[in-house]
mmCIF file of C-alpha atoms and ligand atoms in Angstrom:
data_model
loop_
_atom_site.group_PDB
_atom_site.id
_atom_site.type_symbol
_atom_site.label_atom_id
_atom_site.label_comp_id
_atom_site.label_asym_id
_atom_site.label_seq_id
_atom_site.Cartn_x
_atom_site.Cartn_y
_atom_site.Cartn_z
ATOM 1 C CA MET A 1 -18.289 18.233 5.207
ATOM 2 C CA GLU A 2 -17.701 20.917 2.444
ATOM 3 C CA VAL A 3 -14.762 19.909 -0.340
ATOM 4 C CA ILE A 4 -13.304 22.425 -1.728
ATOM 5 C CA LYS A 5 -11.220 22.302 -5.136
ATOM 6 C CA TYR A 6 -10.437 26.115 -5.014
ATOM 7 C CA ILE A 7 -7.508 28.434 -3.652
ATOM 8 C CA SER A 8 -9.521 31.354 -4.103
ATOM 9 C CA GLU A 9 -12.174 29.019 -2.162
ATOM 10 C CA MET A 10 -9.999 28.311 0.675
ATOM 11 C CA ARG A 11 -8.173 31.032 2.223
ATOM 12 C CA PRO A 12 -11.098 33.144 2.855
ATOM 13 C CA LEU A 13 -12.876 30.424 4.235
ATOM 14 C CA SER A 14 -9.905 29.558 7.115
ATOM 15 C CA ARG A 15 -9.686 32.897 7.269
ATOM 16 C CA LYS A 16 -13.536 33.487 8.363
ATOM 17 C CA LEU A 17 -12.925 30.572 10.850
ATOM 18 C CA LYS A 18 -10.032 31.786 12.389
ATOM 19 C CA ALA A 19 -11.761 35.611 12.704
ATOM 20 C CA GLU A 20 -14.033 33.406 14.772
ATOM 21 C CA GLY A 21 -11.404 32.169 17.113
ATOM 22 C CA LYS A 22 -11.704 28.494 15.987
ATOM 23 C CA SER A 23 -8.222 26.435 15.962
ATOM 24 C CA ILE A 24 -7.982 24.511 12.324
ATOM 25 C CA GLY A 25 -6.016 21.070 12.623
ATOM 26 C CA LEU A 26 -4.647 20.284 8.709
ATOM 27 C CA ILE A 27 -3.919 16.834 8.044
ATOM 28 C CA PRO A 28 -2.305 17.064 4.623
ATOM 29 C CA THR A 29 -2.881 12.830 2.732
ATOM 30 C CA MET A 30 -2.687 11.830 -1.615
ATOM 31 C CA GLY A 31 -6.025 9.920 -0.593
ATOM 32 C CA ALA A 32 -6.609 5.915 -1.343
ATOM 33 C CA LEU A 33 -7.399 6.473 2.737
ATOM 34 C CA HIS A 34 -6.462 4.009 5.715
ATOM 35 C CA LYS A 35 -7.106 3.875 9.242
ATOM 36 C CA GLY A 36 -3.086 5.359 9.877
ATOM 37 C CA HIS A 37 -4.759 8.718 7.996
ATOM 38 C CA LEU A 38 -7.935 8.456 9.905
ATOM 39 C CA SER A 39 -5.606 8.253 13.102
ATOM 40 C CA LEU A 40 -4.487 11.544 11.762
ATOM 41 C CA VAL A 41 -8.099 12.774 11.417
ATOM 42 C CA GLU A 42 -9.381 11.611 15.033
ATOM 43 C CA THR A 43 -6.717 13.366 17.077
ATOM 44 C CA SER A 44 -7.428 16.661 15.208
ATOM 45 C CA ILE A 45 -10.730 16.619 15.323
ATOM 46 C CA ARG A 46 -9.819 15.810 19.639
ATOM 47 C CA GLU A 47 -7.875 18.852 19.435
ATOM 48 C CA SER A 48 -8.929 21.421 17.221
ATOM 49 C CA ASP A 49 -12.427 23.334 16.288
ATOM 50 C CA ILE A 50 -12.108 22.706 12.844
ATOM 51 C CA THR A 51 -10.510 19.965 11.030
ATOM 52 C CA ILE A 52 -9.090 20.144 7.453
ATOM 53 C CA ALA A 53 -8.229 16.920 5.569
ATOM 54 C CA THR A 54 -6.127 17.275 2.299
ATOM 55 C CA LEU A 55 -6.694 14.529 -1.138
ATOM 56 C CA PHE A 56 -4.082 15.730 -3.207
ATOM 57 C CA VAL A 57 -1.826 13.236 -5.667
ATOM 58 C CA ASN A 58 1.568 15.124 -5.682
ATOM 59 C CA PRO A 59 3.261 15.022 -8.539
ATOM 60 C CA THR A 60 6.893 16.466 -7.819
ATOM 61 C CA GLN A 61 7.373 14.128 -4.489
ATOM 62 C CA PHE A 62 7.371 11.069 -7.527
ATOM 63 C CA ASN A 63 10.960 10.198 -8.575
ATOM 64 C CA ASN A 64 9.669 7.733 -10.406
ATOM 65 C CA HIS A 65 7.143 8.482 -12.776
ATOM 66 C CA GLU A 66 5.498 4.990 -13.209
ATOM 67 C CA ASP A 67 5.041 5.235 -9.074
ATOM 68 C CA PHE A 68 3.191 8.208 -10.175
ATOM 69 C CA GLU A 69 0.743 7.034 -12.597
ATOM 70 C CA ASN A 70 0.217 3.928 -10.779
ATOM 71 C CA TYR A 71 -0.871 5.456 -7.563
ATOM 72 C CA PRO A 72 -4.129 4.801 -6.343
ATOM 73 C CA VAL A 73 -7.053 6.602 -6.620
ATOM 74 C CA SER A 74 -9.913 6.642 -4.183
ATOM 75 C CA THR A 75 -11.800 10.516 -4.693
ATOM 76 C CA ASP A 76 -15.590 8.937 -3.694
ATOM 77 C CA GLU A 77 -14.253 6.315 -0.751
ATOM 78 C CA ASP A 78 -11.577 8.671 0.143
ATOM 79 C CA LEU A 79 -14.546 11.481 0.663
ATOM 80 C CA GLU A 80 -17.094 9.452 2.287
ATOM 81 C CA MET A 81 -14.310 7.921 4.705
ATOM 82 C CA PHE A 82 -13.325 11.257 5.384
ATOM 83 C CA ARG A 83 -17.443 11.949 5.822
ATOM 84 C CA SER A 84 -17.802 9.382 8.479
ATOM 85 C CA ALA A 85 -14.635 10.516 10.230
ATOM 86 C CA GLY A 86 -16.149 13.660 10.910
ATOM 87 C CA VAL A 87 -13.337 15.860 8.139
ATOM 88 C CA ASP A 88 -14.746 19.421 8.461
ATOM 89 C CA ILE A 89 -13.800 20.578 5.162
ATOM 90 C CA VAL A 90 -11.768 18.730 2.309
ATOM 91 C CA PHE A 91 -9.092 20.801 0.326
ATOM 92 C CA ALA A 92 -8.828 18.519 -3.117
ATOM 93 C CA PRO A 93 -6.996 20.966 -5.527
ATOM 94 C CA SER A 94 -6.504 19.545 -9.318
ATOM 95 C CA LYS A 95 -2.811 19.155 -10.793
ATOM 96 C CA ASP A 96 -3.165 22.609 -12.384
ATOM 97 C CA GLU A 97 -4.962 24.691 -9.134
ATOM 98 C CA MET A 98 -1.513 23.797 -7.079
ATOM 99 C CA TYR A 99 1.347 24.021 -9.950
ATOM 100 C CA PRO A 100 -0.036 26.521 -12.858
ATOM 101 C CA ALA A 101 2.843 26.227 -14.064
ATOM 102 C CA GLU A 102 6.434 24.265 -13.688
ATOM 103 C CA PRO A 103 7.761 25.270 -9.925
ATOM 104 C CA THR A 104 11.062 27.327 -10.260
ATOM 105 C CA ILE A 105 12.179 27.015 -6.441
ATOM 106 C CA LYS A 106 14.069 24.642 -4.949
ATOM 107 C CA ILE A 107 14.255 23.386 -1.756
ATOM 108 C CA HIS A 108 18.027 22.041 -0.140
ATOM 109 C CA TYR A 109 17.405 20.888 3.498
ATOM 110 C CA GLY A 110 21.436 20.083 4.147
ATOM 111 C CA PRO A 111 22.380 17.020 5.794
ATOM 112 C CA LEU A 112 18.666 15.524 6.469
ATOM 113 C CA GLN A 113 18.099 15.311 2.720
ATOM 114 C CA GLU A 114 21.404 13.239 2.289
ATOM 115 C CA VAL A 115 19.611 10.223 4.348
ATOM 116 C CA LEU A 116 17.848 7.694 3.926
ATOM 117 C CA GLU A 117 14.734 8.294 1.175
ATOM 118 C CA GLY A 118 16.847 11.278 0.381
ATOM 119 C CA LYS A 119 19.337 9.154 -0.814
ATOM 120 C CA TYR A 120 17.547 6.634 -2.725
ATOM 121 C CA ARG A 121 14.594 9.600 -4.111
ATOM 122 C CA PRO A 122 16.482 12.251 -5.722
ATOM 123 C CA GLY A 123 14.306 15.244 -5.408
ATOM 124 C CA HIS A 124 11.534 13.506 -3.664
ATOM 125 C CA PHE A 125 11.607 15.626 -0.645
ATOM 126 C CA ASN A 126 12.255 19.193 -3.017
ATOM 127 C CA GLY A 127 8.007 17.823 -4.139
ATOM 128 C CA VAL A 128 7.031 17.496 -0.224
ATOM 129 C CA GLY A 129 8.405 20.424 1.040
ATOM 130 C CA LEU A 130 6.371 23.023 -1.887
ATOM 131 C CA VAL A 131 3.531 20.277 -1.787
ATOM 132 C CA VAL A 132 3.276 20.863 2.360
ATOM 133 C CA SER A 133 4.294 25.032 2.266
ATOM 134 C CA LYS A 134 1.768 25.504 -0.057
ATOM 135 C CA LEU A 135 -0.908 23.674 2.167
ATOM 136 C CA PHE A 136 0.726 25.474 5.183
ATOM 137 C CA ASN A 137 0.372 29.026 2.715
ATOM 138 C CA ILE A 138 -3.434 28.401 1.779
ATOM 139 C CA CYS A 139 -5.176 26.837 4.602
ATOM 140 C CA GLU A 140 -3.135 28.657 7.404
ATOM 141 C CA PRO A 141 -3.900 25.663 10.177
ATOM 142 C CA ASP A 142 -2.501 26.242 13.729
ATOM 143 C CA ARG A 143 -1.407 22.022 13.630
ATOM 144 C CA ALA A 144 -0.915 19.948 11.203
ATOM 145 C CA TYR A 145 -0.523 16.234 11.471
ATOM 146 C CA PHE A 146 1.981 13.835 9.909
ATOM 147 C CA GLY A 147 2.685 10.236 10.587
ATOM 148 C CA GLN A 148 5.833 8.808 11.537
ATOM 149 C CA LYS A 149 5.742 6.044 9.322
ATOM 150 C CA ASP A 150 7.297 8.942 6.839
ATOM 151 C CA LEU A 151 9.515 9.918 9.775
ATOM 152 C CA GLN A 152 12.300 11.728 7.495
ATOM 153 C CA GLN A 153 9.350 13.732 5.407
ATOM 154 C CA PHE A 154 8.655 14.956 9.505
ATOM 155 C CA MET A 155 12.005 15.935 10.205
ATOM 156 C CA ILE A 156 12.084 17.999 6.575
ATOM 157 C CA ILE A 157 8.711 19.828 7.491
ATOM 158 C CA LYS A 158 9.934 20.311 10.467
ATOM 159 C CA GLN A 159 13.268 21.956 9.660
ATOM 160 C CA LEU A 160 11.385 24.269 6.892
ATOM 161 C CA ALA A 161 8.586 25.475 9.452
ATOM 162 C CA GLU A 162 12.101 25.922 12.193
ATOM 163 C CA GLU A 163 13.547 27.733 9.283
ATOM 164 C CA LEU A 164 10.754 29.693 7.816
ATOM 165 C CA LYS A 165 9.134 30.637 10.304
ATOM 166 C CA PHE A 166 5.507 28.737 10.013
ATOM 167 C CA GLY A 167 3.662 29.367 13.279
ATOM 168 C CA ILE A 168 2.162 25.756 13.362
ATOM 169 C CA THR A 169 2.750 22.933 15.192
ATOM 170 C CA LEU A 170 3.357 20.441 14.025
ATOM 171 C CA ARG A 171 2.487 17.271 15.450
ATOM 172 C CA LEU A 172 3.983 13.020 14.718
ATOM 173 C CA MET A 173 1.421 10.491 14.815
ATOM 174 C CA PRO A 174 2.061 6.864 15.926
ATOM 175 C CA ILE A 175 2.298 4.089 12.862
ATOM 176 C CA ILE A 176 -0.834 2.231 12.622
ATOM 177 C CA ARG A 177 0.199 -1.441 11.844
ATOM 178 C CA GLU A 178 -1.857 -4.266 9.655
ATOM 179 C CA GLU A 179 -2.935 -7.051 11.067
ATOM 180 C CA ASN A 180 -0.059 -9.044 10.569
ATOM 181 C CA GLY A 181 2.622 -5.637 11.204
ATOM 182 C CA LEU A 182 2.854 -4.450 7.800
ATOM 183 C CA ALA A 183 2.778 -0.851 8.053
ATOM 184 C CA MET A 184 -0.689 0.338 6.836
ATOM 185 C CA SER A 185 0.044 2.422 3.146
ATOM 186 C CA SER A 186 -1.952 3.456 0.596
ATOM 187 C CA ARG A 187 0.503 1.071 -1.227
ATOM 188 C CA ASN A 188 -0.252 -2.073 0.277
ATOM 189 C CA ARG A 189 -3.118 -2.086 -2.052
ATOM 190 C CA ARG A 190 -1.370 -2.696 -4.654
ATOM 191 C CA LEU A 191 0.393 -5.385 -3.099
ATOM 192 C CA SER A 192 -1.146 -9.592 -3.879
ATOM 193 C CA PRO A 193 -2.690 -11.698 -0.975
ATOM 194 C CA SER A 194 1.160 -13.581 -0.876
ATOM 195 C CA GLY A 195 3.177 -10.188 -1.215
ATOM 196 C CA TYR A 196 0.579 -8.812 1.356
ATOM 197 C CA SER A 197 1.902 -11.773 3.677
ATOM 198 C CA GLN A 198 5.015 -11.743 2.919
ATOM 199 C CA ALA A 199 5.894 -8.141 3.483
ATOM 200 C CA ALA A 200 5.298 -9.066 7.098
ATOM 201 C CA LEU A 201 9.314 -9.587 7.241
ATOM 202 C CA ILE A 202 9.405 -5.817 7.416
ATOM 203 C CA TYR A 203 8.304 -5.348 10.949
ATOM 204 C CA GLN A 204 9.296 -8.568 11.895
ATOM 205 C CA SER A 205 13.264 -7.446 11.022
ATOM 206 C CA LEU A 206 12.660 -4.954 12.671
ATOM 207 C CA VAL A 207 11.496 -5.570 16.101
ATOM 208 C CA LYS A 208 14.381 -8.724 15.832
ATOM 209 C CA ALA A 209 16.517 -5.937 15.415
ATOM 210 C CA GLU A 210 14.929 -3.838 18.308
ATOM 211 C CA HIS A 211 15.364 -6.776 20.702
ATOM 212 C CA ALA A 212 18.853 -7.493 19.625
ATOM 213 C CA LEU A 213 20.336 -3.954 20.062
ATOM 214 C CA LYS A 214 18.286 -3.711 23.680
ATOM 215 C CA SER A 215 19.831 -7.442 24.334
ATOM 216 C CA GLY A 216 23.620 -5.435 23.600
ATOM 217 C CA MET A 217 23.940 -7.075 19.951
ATOM 218 C CA ILE A 218 26.703 -4.402 18.588
ATOM 219 C CA LEU A 219 25.801 -2.207 15.205
ATOM 220 C CA GLU A 220 26.931 -4.266 12.176
ATOM 221 C CA GLU A 221 25.701 -7.505 13.361
ATOM 222 C CA THR A 222 22.200 -6.715 13.698
ATOM 223 C CA VAL A 223 22.224 -4.942 10.490
ATOM 224 C CA ALA A 224 24.283 -7.912 8.718
ATOM 225 C CA MET A 225 21.104 -10.218 10.883
ATOM 226 C CA VAL A 226 18.553 -8.391 9.429
ATOM 227 C CA GLU A 227 19.968 -7.735 5.876
ATOM 228 C CA ASP A 228 20.317 -12.163 5.925
ATOM 229 C CA LEU A 229 16.507 -12.426 7.231
ATOM 230 C CA PHE A 230 15.608 -10.816 3.550
ATOM 231 C CA HIS A 231 18.205 -13.200 1.650
ATOM 232 C CA ASN A 232 16.703 -15.085 -0.711
ATOM 233 C CA GLN A 233 13.555 -13.679 -0.191
ATOM 234 C CA GLU A 234 11.461 -14.166 -3.823
ATOM 235 C CA ASP A 235 10.010 -10.982 -3.479
ATOM 236 C CA ILE A 236 10.764 -8.614 -1.396
ATOM 237 C CA GLU A 237 14.239 -7.653 -1.948
ATOM 238 C CA LEU A 238 15.715 -5.073 0.736
ATOM 239 C CA GLU A 239 16.922 -1.295 -0.244
ATOM 240 C CA TYR A 240 18.261 -0.689 3.217
ATOM 241 C CA PHE A 241 18.245 -1.056 6.919
ATOM 242 C CA GLU A 242 19.965 1.861 8.395
ATOM 243 C CA ILE A 243 19.999 2.354 12.180
ATOM 244 C CA VAL A 244 20.158 6.367 12.815
ATOM 245 C CA ASP A 245 20.315 9.385 15.191
ATOM 246 C CA MET A 246 16.718 9.933 15.631
ATOM 247 C CA GLN A 247 16.508 13.808 15.514
ATOM 248 C CA SER A 248 19.586 14.035 12.696
ATOM 249 C CA LEU A 249 18.487 10.469 11.046
ATOM 250 C CA ARG A 250 22.793 10.150 10.036
ATOM 251 C CA PRO A 251 23.659 6.900 10.410
ATOM 252 C CA ILE A 252 25.178 5.732 14.298
ATOM 253 C CA THR A 253 28.642 4.521 15.169
ATOM 254 C CA HIS A 254 30.380 3.275 17.816
ATOM 255 C CA SER A 255 31.541 6.481 19.219
ATOM 256 C CA ASP A 256 28.073 8.120 19.125
ATOM 257 C CA ASN A 257 27.100 8.174 21.987
ATOM 258 C CA SER A 258 23.156 8.719 21.085
ATOM 259 C CA ASN A 259 20.763 7.038 22.573
ATOM 260 C CA GLU A 260 18.059 7.610 20.887
ATOM 261 C CA LEU A 261 17.848 5.763 17.667
ATOM 262 C CA ALA A 262 15.568 5.766 14.748
ATOM 263 C CA LEU A 263 15.193 1.879 12.548
ATOM 264 C CA CYS A 264 14.468 2.772 9.297
ATOM 265 C CA ILE A 265 13.938 -0.315 6.651
ATOM 266 C CA ALA A 266 12.835 0.129 2.354
ATOM 267 C CA CYS A 267 12.121 -2.838 0.754
ATOM 268 C CA TYR A 268 10.629 -3.612 -2.485
ATOM 269 C CA VAL A 269 7.677 -6.022 -2.477
ATOM 270 C CA GLU A 270 6.209 -7.406 -6.174
ATOM 271 C CA GLY A 271 8.184 -4.387 -7.184
ATOM 272 C CA ILE A 272 6.217 -1.893 -5.029
ATOM 273 C CA ARG A 273 8.629 0.070 -2.934
ATOM 274 C CA LEU A 274 7.436 0.287 0.969
ATOM 275 C CA ILE A 275 8.700 2.023 4.031
ATOM 276 C CA ASP A 276 9.015 1.298 7.490
ATOM 277 C CA ASN A 277 10.610 2.397 10.924
ATOM 278 C CA THR A 278 11.154 2.046 14.912
ATOM 279 C CA LEU A 279 12.232 4.505 17.377
ATOM 280 C CA LEU A 280 13.698 3.196 20.257
ATOM 281 C CA ASN A 281 15.217 4.466 23.066
ATOM 282 C CA LEU A 282 18.446 2.516 24.714
ATOM 283 C CA ARG A 283 18.818 4.886 27.680
HETATM 284 P P1 AMP B 1 0.253 10.232 2.585
HETATM 285 O O1 AMP B 1 -1.358 9.868 1.983
HETATM 286 O O2 AMP B 1 0.722 8.187 2.393
HETATM 287 O O3 AMP B 1 0.875 10.949 1.791
HETATM 288 O O4 AMP B 1 -0.093 10.165 3.873
HETATM 289 C C1 AMP B 1 -0.571 11.169 4.369
HETATM 290 C C2 AMP B 1 -0.190 10.871 6.125
HETATM 291 O O5 AMP B 1 -0.617 10.203 6.506
HETATM 292 C C3 AMP B 1 0.886 11.029 6.242
HETATM 293 O O6 AMP B 1 1.720 11.956 7.122
HETATM 294 C C4 AMP B 1 1.870 10.158 6.614
HETATM 295 O O7 AMP B 1 3.010 9.849 6.897
HETATM 296 C C5 AMP B 1 0.797 9.070 7.740
HETATM 297 N N1 AMP B 1 0.305 7.940 7.586
HETATM 298 C C6 AMP B 1 0.563 7.325 6.250
HETATM 299 N N2 AMP B 1 0.590 5.809 6.540
HETATM 300 C C7 AMP B 1 0.547 5.708 8.077
HETATM 301 C C8 AMP B 1 0.092 5.079 8.778
HETATM 302 N N3 AMP B 1 0.372 2.608 8.640
HETATM 303 N N4 AMP B 1 0.089 5.124 10.882
HETATM 304 C C9 AMP B 1 -0.005 6.131 10.712
HETATM 305 N N5 AMP B 1 0.105 7.478 9.663
HETATM 306 C C10 AMP B 1 0.137 6.551 8.274
#
C-alpha cells in the first residue's frame, strides 16, 4: 500500500494507472475508521482495479470549532486498517496541502442546502463540496463511494457532480450498524458506555416510525411519537426528526404523493452530535 501526502505525486500516479487501463475507486474519509468505512473499501475493491482511500479531517466542513478540535485522529491504526482491507493507495494530505490559502469559492446548492443538516450546520456542505471537488480533481477516480448515513451529503455531491459534469459514478452504500443498532460513526468513540447504550434509541425510534408509517399512522402523529420517545431522556437531546422526500429531502406533507421517503434524525448524546436515517418505500 502506498501512502501519498502530496498532490504533485497523487495526480500523476492516478493518470499513470488510468493510462494503463486501470479503473479507480475512491473512498473519501476523515479517518477514525470503523466497519462502515471498510464496507465502502470492500465494494470498491470488488468493482475497481485500484482503490484509493483518502484520510483528511477537512476543517472547512466543521461549522463548530470545538467539534473539529475533538474529532478523533488515529492515523497509524487507520493506515493499518486500510492496509489489511486491501487498499492500494492512501492519499493523506496535510491541511496546507489542501488549503494553502483561505478558500474564496462558495458553493450554493439551492433548496437542497436549506433542509436537514444544511439548516442546522450552516456552511457544512460548502466545505464538503470544496474538499470532495478537490479530491475528485486530484485523484480522478472512475467511481466514488459514499455512505447512506450521510444521505444529504450524497445528494449534494450528486448534484455537484451532475451540474459540473465530473463524469464520476457515485455509489451510495448501506449504513453499517453496531450490535445495538447505533449507526457506526467515528464520533461514537467519544461516547461513554452509558451514552453508547442510550444512543441505541436513535435507531430504535427510526424503526418504530417506519413500522408506524407502514401501518398507516399519519405523518404528524409519527413525528410526535418520535419526539415523545426523546422526552425526559437524560443524556439525549433530539435536534430534529423529519420525514422527507428521498430525492429532494424536503419535508413531505399530506398533499404530496411521494412514496419514497427518508426518515432523518439528528441528536446530541452526551453533547456529541449523531445522525441517522432510514429509507422507506410506501408503495
Ligand atoms: P467520514 O469519515 O465520517 O467522513 O465518512 C467517510 C465515508 O464513510 C462517508 O461517505 C460516510 O457516509 C461513510 N460512512 C460513515 N459511517 C458509515 C456507516 N455506519 N456505514 C456506512 N458508511 C458510513
